[in-house]
Amino acid sequence: MKLLSFQQTPFITHEGYQRVRLEVTDWDFCNPFRVRCLIDGQVAADFEHFKNYAVFLLPEQKKDTECLIELTPFEDIPVLNRVTLHPVKHWLIPILYSSHEDLGYCAYANKLEYQFYEYTNRAITMCEEQPDFYYVIEHTEWLRSFLYFASPAEKDKLTKYVREGRIELCAIPCGVHTSWADGEQLIRSLHEATEKGAKQFGIHPETIVFADLSGVSWQAVSAYAGQGIRYLVILDNGFRKPSRAGDPPKFFKWLAPNGKDSLFCWYPGTSYRDDIYPVWNDTNRQYPEGTFRFDDTHADLTADYFTNKLEKLGDVPFHVCPISYYDDHEYPNSQLLTICRGMGERWRYPEFKLATPGSFLKEIEEALGENIPVLKGEINDQWADFATIAPRWLADKREAMRLTAGAELLSTMRCVEKSEAVDTEGKDETVNAEDKKAYVFPNREIEEIFRNADRYDEHCWATSSKHPQKMHIFNLNFVKRFAAESALSESQRIILEALEAEKGIDGGKNMLPYAETFSLHLPPKNAIPAGIASQTLRDGSIITEPVAFGPLEEKAFCAPSGSKTVFLEGDSFETPFYRVSLDRRTEKITQIYEINSGRKLLDENAPYPLGTFLYSRNEMKESPDLAIEIPKRRGMNVEEGPVATIVTIYGYEEQSGADTVAEFRFSRFEPTITLELSYDNAGGLLGDYADRYKKNIFYSFPFIEEKPYTFLTQLPGGKAYAVEEKIPACPLDFSVAEHWTALSGEGRGIALYSFDAPVFHFGEIQYNRFSTDLSRTLSHPHIYLYAASNRTNNLNLRTVEDCCGRFRMAILPYTGRWQDTLPDWERRLTAPPVPVHTKANRPSFSLDHKLRLLSFRPLGEDSILLRVAEDKGENLTSVTATLPFEVSEAWYATLTGEKLSKAESAGNKVTFAVDAWSYATLVIKGQVSFKAQAPMKETLKNIVLIPIENARAIVCFEKTANCQAKAFRVVSFGQVLAEAPNDLYRVQTIELSERPHDFTVEEIL
């Protein structure tokens, strides 16, 4: 008999004995053997045993001490073994406890708000009853909901426990995906916590928790650190395939692209309920309050689990090993307290306790000191298809964010214009009465736009049944469709109102504070600038040659629209920038030659031509092989006009049933190639629960470049990262961009911009891989746009007419560094001129550098917040902003507008500095007056009808706090369709047996 292993565990009894484990080999498996341990000649353990391993207690040692272990087989002589007992670390096991809420699959989304209130109240009650209870509010949507329903006394209790550190407020609004966010959206998503939360509770949140599958963009490090966030917890779902490069360390400093900002991260590499789930089992759902029993078996298995976990952690300079343990939609309960107390009764160390992340992460950060590993790189989402389950609605949301910066800017300028028109006392009788009307900055509406952009922008489990419940349909429509459509329509309305476009649109206005040239894409029958070449497209819209605009300049459009085009024959055509080769037989673009360089843009040996609709099918979500179907060609037109040569390819894909159109526009005036890719009637996407994950749509972009090459992806703040800059835990299968990605070679590249869909696959379609293996070679220099998924079939894809998509894109070859071309190109595409009722002598605002303008809005009654982002990698020491008013003082500020140090100002100019890949925020005070929006007067808003099934529908609307109605009724052409009492939820729902063509909602007082 031999001693195979001897293990000291970190478990120490209250009497000072340590749990140890030994394992033997060559035991006869028939008879007991004897174990006898001697320390300093004294017998410390002596027992008979009938198993090949034994767990027992020895006295804890304060220094290295020799221990003699005698193993005596049955009726045999002892076998002597010597081991050294080492002092062990006294560990603390803090447990993070919360509830994860994504797009609710357990309740109607409108009722989730009240459940947040109930959850928080339960956590408050447990804090009152149990001094060792701690809780984490994972999202500020919880806080928002609680404050709406709570009484003053309940609010005071929450304030008390937040200030005491018993309840920690995390700063992220809800389950969001930051990778496809707008740069300002990253910042403003935290304002509910960093501004309102701080005022409410007198504390400043320092922690963000990302749970389950949503991801956090690398650029978010600066956006969060600049608002006082110190700690980031990433609790992923744990189904990634391992990387040969290894997972990142559990604790590391995540350095921002600018190399200055950082967050201290905890990345355990397991799900938010940790992998001790098999030991502790489910929580509230299986063990209602008061019935969970923590017995010796639970305790022994827990000790085994943490012995192995701490051994894997190794020799670290801290004594804290945190875990997370909570689930979705989990009502606060005492199970974890029972576990902590049960372990505490048995063991003095490790100490088990509930804790908030900020407390234990601070301790670990301080213990690591200068030894904290430092990582730079992207950690994108764990999965890609959340962007593609409802691509039309995501496109609306992205469009809303694209317009909101301009909406803020133009509304602010309108406020300045009104303050100039009327003197401060309002006594100037020479001013036209119309101009005297105060224009109030729409801060409330803009806050709502940002909220809708973030609102549960996560995955949807509503495909959990073959025939979805009406609740699932409501949730997807209300949270995703309505939030997106509402954000877009509100941003459009604010712009039109700020520019007085309701008086008649007769021009366009540059939305950028510097001179720029744009090729315009105007609605059908729109006027165009005089003397400018134009061309009408097949949908009636109009494109023009490039038009030069000054900073915020307006141009009158007065010339009639119209153009003459001719259809071309032959297998090629030329523009000033490209020679394009066609295959008329197969109806595809075979090659694009850049005339100046002679380079080819397309891989002629690629499996799929440029812009091809690809219907991807696989047997399981992780099947190794994919079946790809492509359309049969049904026509190819080449049309030459005064602005562009347009190639339009029509097709039909049999398996999905999709009618496809791919339109490529080659301008005569600029090298940008614009595309519009669309499909309709793709009924093959429909199906039942068994089909989800298995049907997806991609578009192919078979670019070509000589090795070595890499793929670049644009971050929300403007920085681009290469595939090689992903952190090992990050999936390699796809990348999520704010707008563009690029194939980058030696001194040149090809960029691909997407207005609508943000997910790209590199090399090949890898939807089913989930791999983080950064050492894997990407097979080809091709890019694939991930356009749509059937994951929510029977929800948003409920009829053949629903199975459609439209994707606007652009291609630009470039030479030299991407920074020298793509940032300016991206801003021209992202912020084109908007329709306007032209007006002379509007106030203007300009920057003398082409920076990304993120925000220009009122801050108080006489100040403006100006925020820009540097997106070319340059340290700018002197940027001058010319304001539309006299500046009295200017300050550098935090991202939330708190003043830091003075900036240089003179007259109407402010001069400031901004570092590479960084934000610069200034608070500028001057001779201007802003009026705050009055409290909301209307009691009902955001009225929407959501189809449920057959002819049935749900009407839902949001009630403001001043709503005193006893009930509501839905009226259509004088007929009452339904009535419902006023329930306690902020969003009211009324079910209808049939869908009205037109209706109103009336209050019954």
Coordinates of C-alpha atoms in Angstrom, one line a residue, residues 432-634:
N432 CA -42.1 89.6 -34.1
A433 CA -44.6 87.9 -31.8
E434 CA -43.9 84.5 -33.3
D435 CA -40.2 84.8 -32.5
K436 CA -41.0 85.8 -28.9
K437 CA -42.4 82.4 -28.2
A438 CA -39.9 80.5 -26.0
Y439 CA -38.5 77.3 -27.4
V440 CA -37.9 74.9 -24.6
F441 CA -35.2 72.3 -25.0
P442 CA -36.8 68.9 -25.2
N443 CA -34.7 67.3 -22.5
R444 CA -37.4 64.9 -21.3
E445 CA -38.0 63.5 -24.8
I446 CA -34.2 63.1 -25.4
E447 CA -33.8 61.2 -22.2
E448 CA -36.6 58.9 -23.3
I449 CA -34.8 58.3 -26.6
F450 CA -31.7 57.2 -24.9
R451 CA -33.7 55.0 -22.5
N452 CA -35.4 53.4 -25.4
A453 CA -32.1 52.8 -27.2
D454 CA -30.8 50.8 -24.2
R455 CA -34.1 49.2 -23.1
Y456 CA -33.5 45.5 -22.7
D457 CA -31.3 45.4 -25.7
E458 CA -30.5 41.8 -24.9
H459 CA -31.6 38.3 -26.0
C460 CA -35.1 37.0 -26.0
W461 CA -36.2 33.6 -24.7
A462 CA -39.6 34.1 -26.0
T463 CA -39.2 31.1 -28.4
S464 CA -39.4 28.7 -25.5
S465 CA -42.6 27.2 -26.8
K466 CA -43.7 25.9 -30.1
H467 CA -46.8 28.1 -30.1
P468 CA -45.6 31.3 -28.4
Q469 CA -47.8 32.8 -25.7
K470 CA -49.3 36.2 -26.3
M471 CA -47.0 37.4 -23.5
H472 CA -44.0 36.5 -25.6
I473 CA -45.3 38.4 -28.6
F474 CA -46.1 41.4 -26.4
N475 CA -42.7 41.4 -24.8
L476 CA -40.8 41.3 -28.1
N477 CA -43.0 43.9 -29.7
F478 CA -43.2 46.2 -26.7
V479 CA -39.6 46.1 -25.7
K480 CA -37.9 45.9 -29.0
R481 CA -40.2 47.1 -31.8
F482 CA -42.0 49.9 -29.9
A483 CA -38.9 51.1 -28.2
A484 CA -37.0 51.4 -31.5
E485 CA -39.9 52.9 -33.4
S486 CA -40.6 55.4 -30.6
A487 CA -37.0 56.5 -30.4
L488 CA -36.7 57.0 -34.1
S489 CA -39.9 58.9 -34.6
E490 CA -39.1 61.2 -31.6
S491 CA -35.6 62.0 -32.8
Q492 CA -37.1 62.8 -36.3
R493 CA -39.8 65.0 -34.8
I494 CA -37.3 67.0 -32.6
I495 CA -35.1 67.7 -35.6
L496 CA -38.1 68.9 -37.7
E497 CA -39.4 71.0 -34.9
A498 CA -36.0 72.6 -34.1
L499 CA -35.6 73.5 -37.7
E500 CA -39.2 74.7 -38.1
A501 CA -39.4 72.2 -41.0
E502 CA -43.2 72.0 -40.4
K503 CA -43.4 75.3 -42.3
G504 CA -42.2 73.5 -45.4
I505 CA -39.0 71.7 -46.3
D506 CA -37.1 73.6 -48.9
G507 CA -33.5 72.8 -48.2
G508 CA -30.9 70.9 -46.3
K509 CA -28.7 71.6 -43.3
N510 CA -25.2 70.3 -42.5
M511 CA -25.3 68.6 -39.1
L512 CA -21.6 68.8 -38.6
P513 CA -19.8 71.8 -37.0
Y514 CA -17.2 71.9 -39.7
A515 CA -17.2 72.2 -43.5
E516 CA -17.9 68.9 -45.3
T517 CA -19.0 67.7 -48.7
F518 CA -21.9 65.2 -49.1
S519 CA -23.5 63.2 -51.8
L520 CA -27.1 63.6 -51.0
H521 CA -29.8 60.9 -51.0
L522 CA -33.2 62.6 -50.9
P523 CA -36.8 61.4 -50.7
P524 CA -38.9 61.0 -53.9
K525 CA -39.9 64.2 -55.7
N526 CA -37.6 66.3 -53.5
A527 CA -36.1 69.5 -54.7
I528 CA -32.3 69.6 -55.1
P529 CA -29.7 72.3 -54.9
A530 CA -29.6 74.5 -58.1
G531 CA -27.0 73.4 -60.6
I532 CA -26.3 70.1 -59.0
A533 CA -26.5 66.8 -61.0
S534 CA -29.1 64.3 -59.8
Q535 CA -30.5 60.9 -60.6
T536 CA -33.7 59.2 -59.7
L537 CA -33.5 55.6 -58.3
R538 CA -35.9 52.8 -58.9
D539 CA -37.8 53.6 -55.6
G540 CA -38.2 57.2 -56.7
S541 CA -35.5 58.6 -54.3
I542 CA -32.9 60.9 -55.6
I543 CA -29.1 60.9 -55.4
T544 CA -26.9 63.9 -56.2
E545 CA -23.3 64.7 -57.0
P546 CA -21.3 65.9 -53.9
V547 CA -22.5 69.2 -52.4
A548 CA -20.2 71.4 -50.3
F549 CA -21.6 72.7 -47.0
G550 CA -20.0 75.0 -44.4
P551 CA -20.3 74.4 -40.6
L552 CA -24.0 73.9 -39.8
E553 CA -24.7 75.6 -43.2
E554 CA -28.1 75.5 -44.8
K555 CA -28.6 75.3 -48.5
A556 CA -31.8 76.1 -50.3
F557 CA -33.1 73.4 -52.6
C558 CA -35.1 74.8 -55.5
A559 CA -34.3 73.0 -58.7
P560 CA -36.8 70.4 -59.9
S561 CA -35.7 66.8 -59.6
G562 CA -35.4 64.4 -62.5
S563 CA -32.7 62.7 -64.6
K564 CA -32.1 60.8 -67.8
T565 CA -30.6 57.4 -67.7
V566 CA -29.7 54.7 -70.3
F567 CA -29.4 51.0 -70.0
L568 CA -25.9 49.6 -70.8
E569 CA -25.1 46.4 -72.6
G570 CA -21.8 44.5 -72.6
D571 CA -19.7 42.8 -69.9
S572 CA -18.0 45.9 -68.4
F573 CA -18.3 49.6 -67.7
E574 CA -16.0 52.3 -66.3
T575 CA -16.4 55.3 -64.0
P576 CA -13.6 57.8 -63.1
F577 CA -12.7 55.4 -60.2
Y578 CA -13.4 51.9 -61.2
R579 CA -13.6 49.4 -64.1
V580 CA -16.3 46.9 -63.4
S581 CA -16.5 43.5 -65.0
L582 CA -19.8 41.6 -65.3
D583 CA -20.9 38.1 -66.1
R584 CA -24.2 38.6 -67.9
R585 CA -24.8 34.8 -68.0
T586 CA -24.6 34.2 -64.3
E587 CA -25.7 37.8 -63.5
K588 CA -23.0 38.8 -61.1
I589 CA -20.2 41.4 -60.7
T590 CA -17.0 39.4 -61.3
Q591 CA -14.4 42.1 -60.6
I592 CA -13.9 45.7 -59.6
Y593 CA -10.6 47.2 -60.6
E594 CA -9.5 50.4 -58.9
I595 CA -8.3 52.5 -61.9
N596 CA -5.6 54.6 -60.1
S597 CA -3.8 51.7 -58.5
G598 CA -4.9 48.8 -60.8
R599 CA -5.7 46.7 -57.8
K600 CA -8.5 44.1 -57.8
L601 CA -11.1 44.4 -55.0
L602 CA -12.8 41.0 -55.3
D603 CA -11.6 37.4 -55.0
E604 CA -12.6 35.8 -58.3
N605 CA -12.3 32.3 -56.7
A606 CA -14.6 33.1 -53.8
P607 CA -17.6 30.8 -53.3
Y608 CA -20.1 33.6 -53.4
P609 CA -20.2 36.8 -55.5
L610 CA -20.4 40.3 -54.1
G611 CA -23.6 41.1 -52.2
T612 CA -25.1 37.6 -52.6
F613 CA -28.0 36.7 -50.3
L614 CA -27.0 33.5 -48.4
Y615 CA -29.6 31.4 -46.7
S616 CA -27.7 29.4 -44.1
R617 CA -29.2 26.2 -42.5
N618 CA -27.8 23.9 -39.9
E619 CA -29.1 20.8 -38.1
M620 CA -28.2 22.1 -34.6
K621 CA -27.0 25.4 -33.4
E622 CA -23.5 24.0 -33.0
S623 CA -23.5 21.6 -36.1
P624 CA -20.1 21.5 -37.7
D625 CA -21.4 21.9 -41.2
L626 CA -23.7 24.5 -42.7
A627 CA -25.9 24.3 -45.8
I628 CA -25.7 27.5 -47.8
E629 CA -28.4 28.3 -50.4
I630 CA -28.0 31.2 -52.9
P631 CA -30.6 32.8 -55.2
K632 CA -31.3 31.9 -58.7
R633 CA -30.7 34.9 -60.9
R634 CA -33.8 36.6 -62.4

